[in-house]
């Protein structure tokens, strides 16, 4: 059986992907969790997964971590401005190791998006093509959790604030993207493949309505012109550069950059993506539990 590796395996997506591989009866000993800090993956090691230390910015550590790996899930780096260099290091190490396929988590609509995060993903896709290693591109849309993780804040404020207008967002849960990644990693088809991945589209007014429905607490969406949103974010504590970056993400959403009509995610999952209302209800429950614990503390 091939040896599978997942980078960033102590993070949200990487950990779920490792767990999904093992759940699909891949022997734990044939799964390599590549992490920067070994202690953060102790639970995976306890299950028999090989845990290897490596740093995206240190090529010499990557070569050792990917030795003997036949299929690699390259979970994108979390460091803006360094992603392209980080990914190039991993791709080169995989090529040197003789890895038969690299599955890379890119960004939705990478060919023509104006999303400010896209440039480094486009550079990384180019690096894969130039390396000549067979690859699969998982062009992931937004995580639903990008919003639902802020549930407590939405409920307290009674509103979601942004500059996305009625732009549609084809988001999906982290678990769905992890399940899809495991499927792509296990596929035996040859050639290079590209998947545009996202769930049923919603806009932020729709998200506010769903939160209202699942919690019984009224939440609205308050849309702002971009410059006004920049100022609002600065008053909320962000520096100007970060405020403009966050606003640019919303402007990109308003343009439709995070919407897709593709059914690739459902195809890889073999089922419909998890409904937004279900993810929101889980987040609301978690927020309620945390609030109760905070009161007791």
PDB file of C-alpha atoms in Angstrom:
ATOM      1  CA  UNK A   1       0.000   0.000   0.000  1.00  0.00           C
ATOM      2  CA  UNK A   2       1.274   3.536  -0.758  1.00  0.00           C
ATOM      3  CA  UNK A   3       2.555   5.827   1.948  1.00  0.00           C
ATOM      4  CA  UNK A   4       0.440   8.968   2.282  1.00  0.00           C
ATOM      5  CA  UNK A   5       1.622  12.229   3.822  1.00  0.00           C
ATOM      6  CA  UNK A   6      -0.245  15.329   4.923  1.00  0.00           C
ATOM      7  CA  UNK A   7       1.542  18.593   5.612  1.00  0.00           C
ATOM      8  CA  UNK A   8       0.250  21.011   8.224  1.00  0.00           C
ATOM      9  CA  UNK A   9      -1.191  17.981   9.986  1.00  0.00           C
ATOM     10  CA  UNK A  10      -1.555  19.698  13.340  1.00  0.00           C
ATOM     11  CA  UNK A  11      -3.818  22.362  11.824  1.00  0.00           C
ATOM     12  CA  UNK A  12      -7.581  22.211  11.355  1.00  0.00           C
ATOM     13  CA  UNK A  13      -7.709  20.834   7.807  1.00  0.00           C
ATOM     14  CA  UNK A  14      -4.589  18.694   7.907  1.00  0.00           C
ATOM     15  CA  UNK A  15      -5.575  16.938  11.129  1.00  0.00           C
ATOM     16  CA  UNK A  16      -9.045  16.159   9.757  1.00  0.00           C
ATOM     17  CA  UNK A  17      -7.524  14.772   6.555  1.00  0.00           C
ATOM     18  CA  UNK A  18      -5.189  12.470   8.505  1.00  0.00           C
ATOM     19  CA  UNK A  19      -8.096  11.276  10.634  1.00  0.00           C
ATOM     20  CA  UNK A  20     -10.186  10.661   7.528  1.00  0.00           C
ATOM     21  CA  UNK A  21      -7.477   8.542   5.895  1.00  0.00           C
ATOM     22  CA  UNK A  22      -7.259   6.343   8.972  1.00  0.00           C
ATOM     23  CA  UNK A  23     -11.064   6.164   9.164  1.00  0.00           C
ATOM     24  CA  UNK A  24     -11.061   4.817   5.603  1.00  0.00           C
ATOM     25  CA  UNK A  25      -8.944   1.861   6.681  1.00  0.00           C
ATOM     26  CA  UNK A  26      -5.603   3.194   5.512  1.00  0.00           C
ATOM     27  CA  UNK A  27      -3.163   1.621   8.005  1.00  0.00           C
ATOM     28  CA  UNK A  28      -2.019   4.339  10.391  1.00  0.00           C
ATOM     29  CA  UNK A  29       1.563   3.223   9.846  1.00  0.00           C
ATOM     30  CA  UNK A  30       1.181   4.160   6.154  1.00  0.00           C
ATOM     31  CA  UNK A  31       0.151   7.726   7.007  1.00  0.00           C
ATOM     32  CA  UNK A  32       2.734  10.442   7.657  1.00  0.00           C
ATOM     33  CA  UNK A  33       1.673  13.570   9.534  1.00  0.00           C
ATOM     34  CA  UNK A  34       4.123  16.356   8.724  1.00  0.00           C
ATOM     35  CA  UNK A  35       4.125  19.009  11.447  1.00  0.00           C
ATOM     36  CA  UNK A  36       6.375  21.793  12.633  1.00  0.00           C
ATOM     37  CA  UNK A  37       6.031  20.855  16.328  1.00  0.00           C
ATOM     38  CA  UNK A  38       5.908  17.152  17.148  1.00  0.00           C
ATOM     39  CA  UNK A  39       4.070  17.631  20.434  1.00  0.00           C
ATOM     40  CA  UNK A  40       1.058  19.133  18.660  1.00  0.00           C
ATOM     41  CA  UNK A  41       0.417  15.814  16.930  1.00  0.00           C
ATOM     42  CA  UNK A  42       0.882  13.513  19.910  1.00  0.00           C
ATOM     43  CA  UNK A  43      -2.698  12.263  19.564  1.00  0.00           C
ATOM     44  CA  UNK A  44      -1.994  11.181  15.974  1.00  0.00           C
ATOM     45  CA  UNK A  45       1.205   9.424  17.047  1.00  0.00           C
ATOM     46  CA  UNK A  46      -0.793   7.587  19.721  1.00  0.00           C
ATOM     47  CA  UNK A  47      -2.968   6.181  16.921  1.00  0.00           C
ATOM     48  CA  UNK A  48       0.084   4.799  15.115  1.00  0.00           C
ATOM     49  CA  UNK A  49       0.474   7.582  12.551  1.00  0.00           C
ATOM     50  CA  UNK A  50       4.057   8.428  11.619  1.00  0.00           C
ATOM     51  CA  UNK A  51       4.684  11.974  12.826  1.00  0.00           C
ATOM     52  CA  UNK A  52       7.618  13.750  11.219  1.00  0.00           C
ATOM     53  CA  UNK A  53       8.882  17.255  11.969  1.00  0.00           C
ATOM     54  CA  UNK A  54       9.427  19.691   9.126  1.00  0.00           C
ATOM     55  CA  UNK A  55       9.195  23.395   8.444  1.00  0.00           C
ATOM     56  CA  UNK A  56       7.990  24.843   5.145  1.00  0.00           C
ATOM     57  CA  UNK A  57      10.798  27.411   5.287  1.00  0.00           C
ATOM     58  CA  UNK A  58      13.576  24.830   5.859  1.00  0.00           C
ATOM     59  CA  UNK A  59      14.001  22.595   2.779  1.00  0.00           C
ATOM     60  CA  UNK A  60      16.422  20.252   4.531  1.00  0.00           C
ATOM     61  CA  UNK A  61      13.713  19.216   6.995  1.00  0.00           C
ATOM     62  CA  UNK A  62      11.202  18.626   4.201  1.00  0.00           C
ATOM     63  CA  UNK A  63      13.449  16.197   2.342  1.00  0.00           C
ATOM     64  CA  UNK A  64      13.661  13.938   5.387  1.00  0.00           C
ATOM     65  CA  UNK A  65       9.968  14.243   6.191  1.00  0.00           C
ATOM     66  CA  UNK A  66       8.877  13.211   2.676  1.00  0.00           C
ATOM     67  CA  UNK A  67      11.293  10.312   2.254  1.00  0.00           C
ATOM     68  CA  UNK A  68       9.360   7.286   0.951  1.00  0.00           C
ATOM     69  CA  UNK A  69       6.118   9.249   0.517  1.00  0.00           C
ATOM     70  CA  UNK A  70       4.189   8.283  -2.598  1.00  0.00           C
ATOM     71  CA  UNK A  71       1.147  10.550  -2.282  1.00  0.00           C
ATOM     72  CA  UNK A  72       1.238  13.951  -0.631  1.00  0.00           C
ATOM     73  CA  UNK A  73      -1.497  16.317   0.487  1.00  0.00           C
ATOM     74  CA  UNK A  74       0.111  19.757   0.523  1.00  0.00           C
ATOM     75  CA  UNK A  75      -2.058  21.875   2.796  1.00  0.00           C
ATOM     76  CA  UNK A  76      -1.321  25.482   1.973  1.00  0.00           C
ATOM     77  CA  UNK A  77       0.849  27.501   4.330  1.00  0.00           C
ATOM     78  CA  UNK A  78      -0.849  29.866   6.754  1.00  0.00           C
ATOM     79  CA  UNK A  79       1.752  32.624   6.366  1.00  0.00           C
ATOM     80  CA  UNK A  80       0.666  35.313   3.862  1.00  0.00           C
ATOM     81  CA  UNK A  81       3.519  36.616   1.761  1.00  0.00           C
ATOM     82  CA  UNK A  82       5.538  33.433   2.227  1.00  0.00           C
ATOM     83  CA  UNK A  83       3.140  30.838   0.850  1.00  0.00           C
ATOM     84  CA  UNK A  84       4.605  30.633  -2.648  1.00  0.00           C
ATOM     85  CA  UNK A  85       8.146  30.092  -1.328  1.00  0.00           C
ATOM     86  CA  UNK A  86       6.922  27.597   1.266  1.00  0.00           C
ATOM     87  CA  UNK A  87       5.005  25.599  -1.296  1.00  0.00           C
ATOM     88  CA  UNK A  88       7.889  25.644  -3.775  1.00  0.00           C
ATOM     89  CA  UNK A  89      10.096  24.111  -1.079  1.00  0.00           C
ATOM     90  CA  UNK A  90       7.594  21.308  -0.456  1.00  0.00           C
ATOM     91  CA  UNK A  91       7.096  20.652  -4.172  1.00  0.00           C
ATOM     92  CA  UNK A  92      10.831  20.398  -4.767  1.00  0.00           C
ATOM     93  CA  UNK A  93      11.245  18.053  -1.791  1.00  0.00           C
ATOM     94  CA  UNK A  94       8.393  15.888  -3.094  1.00  0.00           C
ATOM     95  CA  UNK A  95       9.978  15.740  -6.538  1.00  0.00           C
ATOM     96  CA  UNK A  96      13.327  14.766  -5.053  1.00  0.00           C
ATOM     97  CA  UNK A  97      11.637  12.082  -2.935  1.00  0.00           C
ATOM     98  CA  UNK A  98       9.996  10.592  -6.026  1.00  0.00           C
ATOM     99  CA  UNK A  99       6.473  11.333  -4.802  1.00  0.00           C
ATOM    100  CA  UNK A 100       3.992  10.036  -7.376  1.00  0.00           C
ATOM    101  CA  UNK A 101       1.293  12.692  -6.796  1.00  0.00           C
ATOM    102  CA  UNK A 102       0.932  16.004  -4.998  1.00  0.00           C
ATOM    103  CA  UNK A 103      -2.573  17.094  -4.004  1.00  0.00           C
ATOM    104  CA  UNK A 104      -2.549  20.834  -3.330  1.00  0.00           C
ATOM    105  CA  UNK A 105      -5.183  22.959  -1.568  1.00  0.00           C
ATOM    106  CA  UNK A 106      -5.474  26.023  -3.785  1.00  0.00           C
ATOM    107  CA  UNK A 107      -8.177  28.714  -4.037  1.00  0.00           C
ATOM    108  CA  UNK A 108     -11.535  28.678  -5.801  1.00  0.00           C
ATOM    109  CA  UNK A 109     -11.599  30.106  -9.345  1.00  0.00           C
ATOM    110  CA  UNK A 110      -7.821  30.496  -9.306  1.00  0.00           C
ATOM    111  CA  UNK A 111      -7.685  31.122 -13.062  1.00  0.00           C
ATOM    112  CA  UNK A 112      -9.488  34.455 -12.959  1.00  0.00           C
ATOM    113  CA  UNK A 113     -10.220  35.496  -9.372  1.00  0.00           C
ATOM    114  CA  UNK A 114      -9.388  38.964  -8.025  1.00  0.00           C
ATOM    115  CA  UNK A 115      -9.189  37.624  -4.457  1.00  0.00           C
ATOM    116  CA  UNK A 116      -6.092  39.175  -2.832  1.00  0.00           C
ATOM    117  CA  UNK A 117      -5.046  35.741  -1.577  1.00  0.00           C
ATOM    118  CA  UNK A 118      -4.964  34.276  -5.085  1.00  0.00           C
ATOM    119  CA  UNK A 119      -1.552  35.368  -6.309  1.00  0.00           C
ATOM    120  CA  UNK A 120       0.447  32.989  -4.150  1.00  0.00           C
ATOM    121  CA  UNK A 121      -1.862  30.105  -5.014  1.00  0.00           C
ATOM    122  CA  UNK A 122      -1.453  30.882  -8.717  1.00  0.00           C
ATOM    123  CA  UNK A 123       2.327  30.908  -8.252  1.00  0.00           C
ATOM    124  CA  UNK A 124       2.121  27.576  -6.411  1.00  0.00           C
ATOM    125  CA  UNK A 125       0.024  25.975  -9.144  1.00  0.00           C
ATOM    126  CA  UNK A 126       2.615  27.195 -11.654  1.00  0.00           C
ATOM    127  CA  UNK A 127       5.402  25.661  -9.576  1.00  0.00           C
ATOM    128  CA  UNK A 128       3.601  22.325  -9.612  1.00  0.00           C
ATOM    129  CA  UNK A 129       3.272  22.382 -13.385  1.00  0.00           C
ATOM    130  CA  UNK A 130       6.920  23.320 -13.831  1.00  0.00           C
ATOM    131  CA  UNK A 131       8.082  20.588 -11.437  1.00  0.00           C
ATOM    132  CA  UNK A 132       6.571  17.892 -13.622  1.00  0.00           C
ATOM    133  CA  UNK A 133       5.152  15.966 -10.660  1.00  0.00           C
ATOM    134  CA  UNK A 134       1.632  14.598 -11.283  1.00  0.00           C
ATOM    135  CA  UNK A 135      -0.756  16.781  -9.307  1.00  0.00           C
ATOM    136  CA  UNK A 136      -4.327  17.343  -8.221  1.00  0.00           C
ATOM    137  CA  UNK A 137      -5.535  20.874  -7.559  1.00  0.00           C
ATOM    138  CA  UNK A 138      -8.211  21.217  -4.913  1.00  0.00           C
ATOM    139  CA  UNK A 139      -9.401  24.769  -5.447  1.00  0.00           C
ATOM    140  CA  UNK A 140     -11.181  25.210  -2.152  1.00  0.00           C
ATOM    141  CA  UNK A 141     -13.744  27.908  -1.514  1.00  0.00           C
ATOM    142  CA  UNK A 142     -14.161  29.585   1.852  1.00  0.00           C
ATOM    143  CA  UNK A 143     -14.553  27.526   4.999  1.00  0.00           C
ATOM    144  CA  UNK A 144     -18.053  27.927   6.413  1.00  0.00           C
ATOM    145  CA  UNK A 145     -16.248  28.218   9.740  1.00  0.00           C
ATOM    146  CA  UNK A 146     -14.708  31.509   8.573  1.00  0.00           C
ATOM    147  CA  UNK A 147     -18.113  32.860   9.567  1.00  0.00           C
ATOM    148  CA  UNK A 148     -19.573  30.397  12.043  1.00  0.00           C
ATOM    149  CA  UNK A 149     -16.476  30.558  14.260  1.00  0.00           C
ATOM    150  CA  UNK A 150     -17.563  34.158  14.919  1.00  0.00           C
ATOM    151  CA  UNK A 151     -21.011  33.052  16.072  1.00  0.00           C
ATOM    152  CA  UNK A 152     -20.684  34.419  19.603  1.00  0.00           C
ATOM    153  CA  UNK A 153     -19.687  37.815  18.260  1.00  0.00           C
ATOM    154  CA  UNK A 154     -22.617  37.873  15.803  1.00  0.00           C
ATOM    155  CA  UNK A 155     -25.098  36.943  18.504  1.00  0.00           C
ATOM    156  CA  UNK A 156     -23.777  39.530  20.922  1.00  0.00           C
ATOM    157  CA  UNK A 157     -23.742  42.335  18.336  1.00  0.00           C
ATOM    158  CA  UNK A 158     -26.930  41.265  16.596  1.00  0.00           C
ATOM    159  CA  UNK A 159     -25.303  41.843  13.242  1.00  0.00           C
ATOM    160  CA  UNK A 160     -22.737  40.752  10.697  1.00  0.00           C
ATOM    161  CA  UNK A 161     -20.854  43.691   9.220  1.00  0.00           C
ATOM    162  CA  UNK A 162     -19.120  43.628   5.856  1.00  0.00           C
ATOM    163  CA  UNK A 163     -18.713  45.024   2.364  1.00  0.00           C
ATOM    164  CA  UNK A 164     -19.660  41.924   0.373  1.00  0.00           C
ATOM    165  CA  UNK A 165     -23.094  43.153  -0.714  1.00  0.00           C
ATOM    166  CA  UNK A 166     -25.144  40.274  -2.081  1.00  0.00           C
ATOM    167  CA  UNK A 167     -22.083  38.442  -3.382  1.00  0.00           C
ATOM    168  CA  UNK A 168     -22.510  34.679  -3.193  1.00  0.00           C
ATOM    169  CA  UNK A 169     -20.124  32.459  -1.248  1.00  0.00           C
ATOM    170  CA  UNK A 170     -19.832  28.769  -2.143  1.00  0.00           C
ATOM    171  CA  UNK A 171     -18.438  27.754   1.229  1.00  0.00           C
ATOM    172  CA  UNK A 172     -18.181  24.311   2.806  1.00  0.00           C
ATOM    173  CA  UNK A 173     -17.143  22.938   6.169  1.00  0.00           C
ATOM    174  CA  UNK A 174     -13.562  22.022   6.994  1.00  0.00           C
ATOM    175  CA  UNK A 175     -14.679  18.420   7.415  1.00  0.00           C
ATOM    176  CA  UNK A 176     -16.130  18.381   3.902  1.00  0.00           C
ATOM    177  CA  UNK A 177     -12.922  19.740   2.414  1.00  0.00           C
ATOM    178  CA  UNK A 178     -10.894  17.212   4.423  1.00  0.00           C
ATOM    179  CA  UNK A 179     -13.100  14.352   3.231  1.00  0.00           C
ATOM    180  CA  UNK A 180     -12.710  15.533  -0.362  1.00  0.00           C
ATOM    181  CA  UNK A 181      -8.944  15.785   0.064  1.00  0.00           C
ATOM    182  CA  UNK A 182      -8.764  12.216   1.361  1.00  0.00           C
ATOM    183  CA  UNK A 183     -10.719  11.007  -1.659  1.00  0.00           C
ATOM    184  CA  UNK A 184      -8.412  12.873  -4.043  1.00  0.00           C
ATOM    185  CA  UNK A 185      -5.373  11.456  -2.274  1.00  0.00           C
ATOM    186  CA  UNK A 186      -6.682   7.905  -2.564  1.00  0.00           C
ATOM    187  CA  UNK A 187      -7.715   8.175  -6.230  1.00  0.00           C
ATOM    188  CA  UNK A 188      -5.734   6.017  -8.652  1.00  0.00           C
ATOM    189  CA  UNK A 189      -6.537   7.984 -11.802  1.00  0.00           C
ATOM    190  CA  UNK A 190      -3.560   9.257 -13.763  1.00  0.00           C
ATOM    191  CA  UNK A 191      -2.851  12.673 -15.220  1.00  0.00           C
ATOM    192  CA  UNK A 192      -3.310  16.063 -13.650  1.00  0.00           C
ATOM    193  CA  UNK A 193      -6.703  16.990 -12.264  1.00  0.00           C
ATOM    194  CA  UNK A 194      -8.377  20.204 -11.118  1.00  0.00           C
ATOM    195  CA  UNK A 195     -11.425  20.425  -8.870  1.00  0.00           C
ATOM    196  CA  UNK A 196     -13.366  23.615  -8.154  1.00  0.00           C
ATOM    197  CA  UNK A 197     -14.749  22.985  -4.677  1.00  0.00           C
ATOM    198  CA  UNK A 198     -17.560  24.727  -2.839  1.00  0.00           C
ATOM    199  CA  UNK A 199     -20.945  24.048  -1.317  1.00  0.00           C
ATOM    200  CA  UNK A 200     -24.334  25.602  -2.087  1.00  0.00           C
ATOM    201  CA  UNK A 201     -23.879  29.355  -2.363  1.00  0.00           C
ATOM    202  CA  UNK A 202     -25.207  31.842   0.171  1.00  0.00           C
ATOM    203  CA  UNK A 203     -24.803  35.571   0.716  1.00  0.00           C
ATOM    204  CA  UNK A 204     -24.232  37.313   4.037  1.00  0.00           C
ATOM    205  CA  UNK A 205     -27.848  38.470   4.396  1.00  0.00           C
ATOM    206  CA  UNK A 206     -28.784  34.794   3.960  1.00  0.00           C
ATOM    207  CA  UNK A 207     -26.230  33.755   6.551  1.00  0.00           C
ATOM    208  CA  UNK A 208     -27.758  36.242   9.002  1.00  0.00           C
ATOM    209  CA  UNK A 209     -31.226  34.786   8.362  1.00  0.00           C
ATOM    210  CA  UNK A 210     -30.009  31.237   8.975  1.00  0.00           C
ATOM    211  CA  UNK A 211     -28.280  32.239  12.218  1.00  0.00           C
ATOM    212  CA  UNK A 212     -31.522  33.900  13.313  1.00  0.00           C
ATOM    213  CA  UNK A 213     -33.481  30.735  12.500  1.00  0.00           C
ATOM    214  CA  UNK A 214     -31.178  28.274  14.276  1.00  0.00           C
ATOM    215  CA  UNK A 215     -30.586  30.402  17.385  1.00  0.00           C
ATOM    216  CA  UNK A 216     -33.820  32.340  17.836  1.00  0.00           C
ATOM    217  CA  UNK A 217     -31.706  35.493  18.216  1.00  0.00           C
ATOM    218  CA  UNK A 218     -32.204  38.128  15.539  1.00  0.00           C
ATOM    219  CA  UNK A 219     -29.055  38.800  13.522  1.00  0.00           C
ATOM    220  CA  UNK A 220     -28.945  41.089  10.491  1.00  0.00           C
ATOM    221  CA  UNK A 221     -26.329  41.829   7.866  1.00  0.00           C
ATOM    222  CA  UNK A 222     -25.128  45.438   7.683  1.00  0.00           C
ATOM    223  CA  UNK A 223     -23.413  46.220   4.407  1.00  0.00           C
ATOM    224  CA  UNK A 224     -21.011  49.128   4.071  1.00  0.00           C
ATOM    225  CA  UNK A 225     -19.221  50.846   1.189  1.00  0.00           C
ATOM    226  CA  UNK A 226     -15.603  49.616   1.116  1.00  0.00           C
ATOM    227  CA  UNK A 227     -13.991  52.786   2.467  1.00  0.00           C
ATOM    228  CA  UNK A 228     -16.523  52.983   5.268  1.00  0.00           C
ATOM    229  CA  UNK A 229     -15.833  49.342   6.122  1.00  0.00           C
ATOM    230  CA  UNK A 230     -12.095  50.048   6.259  1.00  0.00           C
ATOM    231  CA  UNK A 231     -12.751  52.789   8.806  1.00  0.00           C
ATOM    232  CA  UNK A 232     -15.101  50.554  10.798  1.00  0.00           C
ATOM    233  CA  UNK A 233     -12.467  47.807  10.974  1.00  0.00           C
ATOM    234  CA  UNK A 234      -9.856  50.295  12.147  1.00  0.00           C
ATOM    235  CA  UNK A 235     -12.158  51.501  14.901  1.00  0.00           C
ATOM    236  CA  UNK A 236     -12.570  47.832  15.843  1.00  0.00           C
ATOM    237  CA  UNK A 237      -8.812  47.574  16.365  1.00  0.00           C
ATOM    238  CA  UNK A 238      -7.251  46.564  13.037  1.00  0.00           C
ATOM    239  CA  UNK A 239      -4.344  48.490  11.554  1.00  0.00           C
ATOM    240  CA  UNK A 240      -5.015  50.159   8.206  1.00  0.00           C
ATOM    241  CA  UNK A 241      -3.182  47.578   6.072  1.00  0.00           C
ATOM    242  CA  UNK A 242      -5.079  44.675   7.628  1.00  0.00           C
ATOM    243  CA  UNK A 243      -8.378  46.552   7.409  1.00  0.00           C
ATOM    244  CA  UNK A 244      -7.837  47.170   3.697  1.00  0.00           C
ATOM    245  CA  UNK A 245      -6.910  43.528   3.145  1.00  0.00           C
ATOM    246  CA  UNK A 246     -10.063  42.276   4.894  1.00  0.00           C
ATOM    247  CA  UNK A 247     -12.136  44.749   2.899  1.00  0.00           C
ATOM    248  CA  UNK A 248     -10.529  43.586  -0.350  1.00  0.00           C
ATOM    249  CA  UNK A 249     -11.642  40.047   0.469  1.00  0.00           C
ATOM    250  CA  UNK A 250     -15.243  41.250   0.776  1.00  0.00           C
ATOM    251  CA  UNK A 251     -15.008  43.273  -2.436  1.00  0.00           C
ATOM    252  CA  UNK A 252     -13.808  40.106  -4.144  1.00  0.00           C
ATOM    253  CA  UNK A 253     -16.869  38.282  -2.795  1.00  0.00           C
ATOM    254  CA  UNK A 254     -19.112  41.037  -4.128  1.00  0.00           C
ATOM    255  CA  UNK A 255     -17.592  40.428  -7.561  1.00  0.00           C
ATOM    256  CA  UNK A 256     -18.480  36.738  -7.391  1.00  0.00           C
ATOM    257  CA  UNK A 257     -14.976  35.374  -6.954  1.00  0.00           C
ATOM    258  CA  UNK A 258     -16.001  32.871  -4.256  1.00  0.00           C
ATOM    259  CA  UNK A 259     -19.032  31.438  -6.032  1.00  0.00           C
ATOM    260  CA  UNK A 260     -19.037  28.328  -8.185  1.00  0.00           C
ATOM    261  CA  UNK A 261     -21.657  26.242  -9.943  1.00  0.00           C
ATOM    262  CA  UNK A 262     -19.312  23.250  -9.906  1.00  0.00           C
ATOM    263  CA  UNK A 263     -20.516  19.980  -8.354  1.00  0.00           C
ATOM    264  CA  UNK A 264     -16.964  18.711  -7.883  1.00  0.00           C
ATOM    265  CA  UNK A 265     -17.213  18.744  -4.093  1.00  0.00           C
ATOM    266  CA  UNK A 266     -20.343  16.604  -4.085  1.00  0.00           C
ATOM    267  CA  UNK A 267     -18.656  14.270  -6.577  1.00  0.00           C
ATOM    268  CA  UNK A 268     -15.613  13.778  -4.354  1.00  0.00           C
ATOM    269  CA  UNK A 269     -17.713  13.444  -1.211  1.00  0.00           C
ATOM    270  CA  UNK A 270     -20.201  11.012  -2.732  1.00  0.00           C
ATOM    271  CA  UNK A 271     -22.897  12.966  -0.878  1.00  0.00           C
ATOM    272  CA  UNK A 272     -24.207  16.530  -0.651  1.00  0.00           C
ATOM    273  CA  UNK A 273     -22.005  18.989   1.272  1.00  0.00           C
ATOM    274  CA  UNK A 274     -22.998  19.630   4.884  1.00  0.00           C
ATOM    275  CA  UNK A 275     -25.827  22.211   4.941  1.00  0.00           C
ATOM    276  CA  UNK A 276     -24.965  25.693   6.166  1.00  0.00           C
ATOM    277  CA  UNK A 277     -27.764  25.519   8.746  1.00  0.00           C
ATOM    278  CA  UNK A 278     -26.220  22.394  10.265  1.00  0.00           C
ATOM    279  CA  UNK A 279     -22.777  23.981  10.596  1.00  0.00           C
ATOM    280  CA  UNK A 280     -24.365  27.137  12.041  1.00  0.00           C
ATOM    281  CA  UNK A 281     -26.415  25.149  14.564  1.00  0.00           C
ATOM    282  CA  UNK A 282     -23.309  23.299  15.759  1.00  0.00           C
ATOM    283  CA  UNK A 283     -21.415  26.571  16.105  1.00  0.00           C
ATOM    284  CA  UNK A 284     -24.303  28.147  18.009  1.00  0.00           C
ATOM    285  CA  UNK A 285     -24.363  25.217  20.418  1.00  0.00           C
ATOM    286  CA  UNK A 286     -20.609  25.462  20.942  1.00  0.00           C
ATOM    287  CA  UNK A 287     -20.850  29.225  21.516  1.00  0.00           C
ATOM    288  CA  UNK A 288     -23.602  28.653  24.083  1.00  0.00           C
ATOM    289  CA  UNK A 289     -21.527  26.056  25.918  1.00  0.00           C
ATOM    290  CA  UNK A 290     -18.502  28.358  25.981  1.00  0.00           C
ATOM    291  CA  UNK A 291     -20.642  31.191  27.323  1.00  0.00           C
ATOM    292  CA  UNK A 292     -21.945  28.980  30.125  1.00  0.00           C
ATOM    293  CA  UNK A 293     -18.430  27.863  31.035  1.00  0.00           C
ATOM    294  CA  UNK A 294     -17.225  31.464  31.063  1.00  0.00           C
ATOM    295  CA  UNK A 295     -19.999  32.414  33.518  1.00  0.00           C
ATOM    296  CA  UNK A 296     -18.968  29.612  35.844  1.00  0.00           C
ATOM    297  CA  UNK A 297     -15.300  30.502  35.759  1.00  0.00           C
TER     298      UNK A 297
END
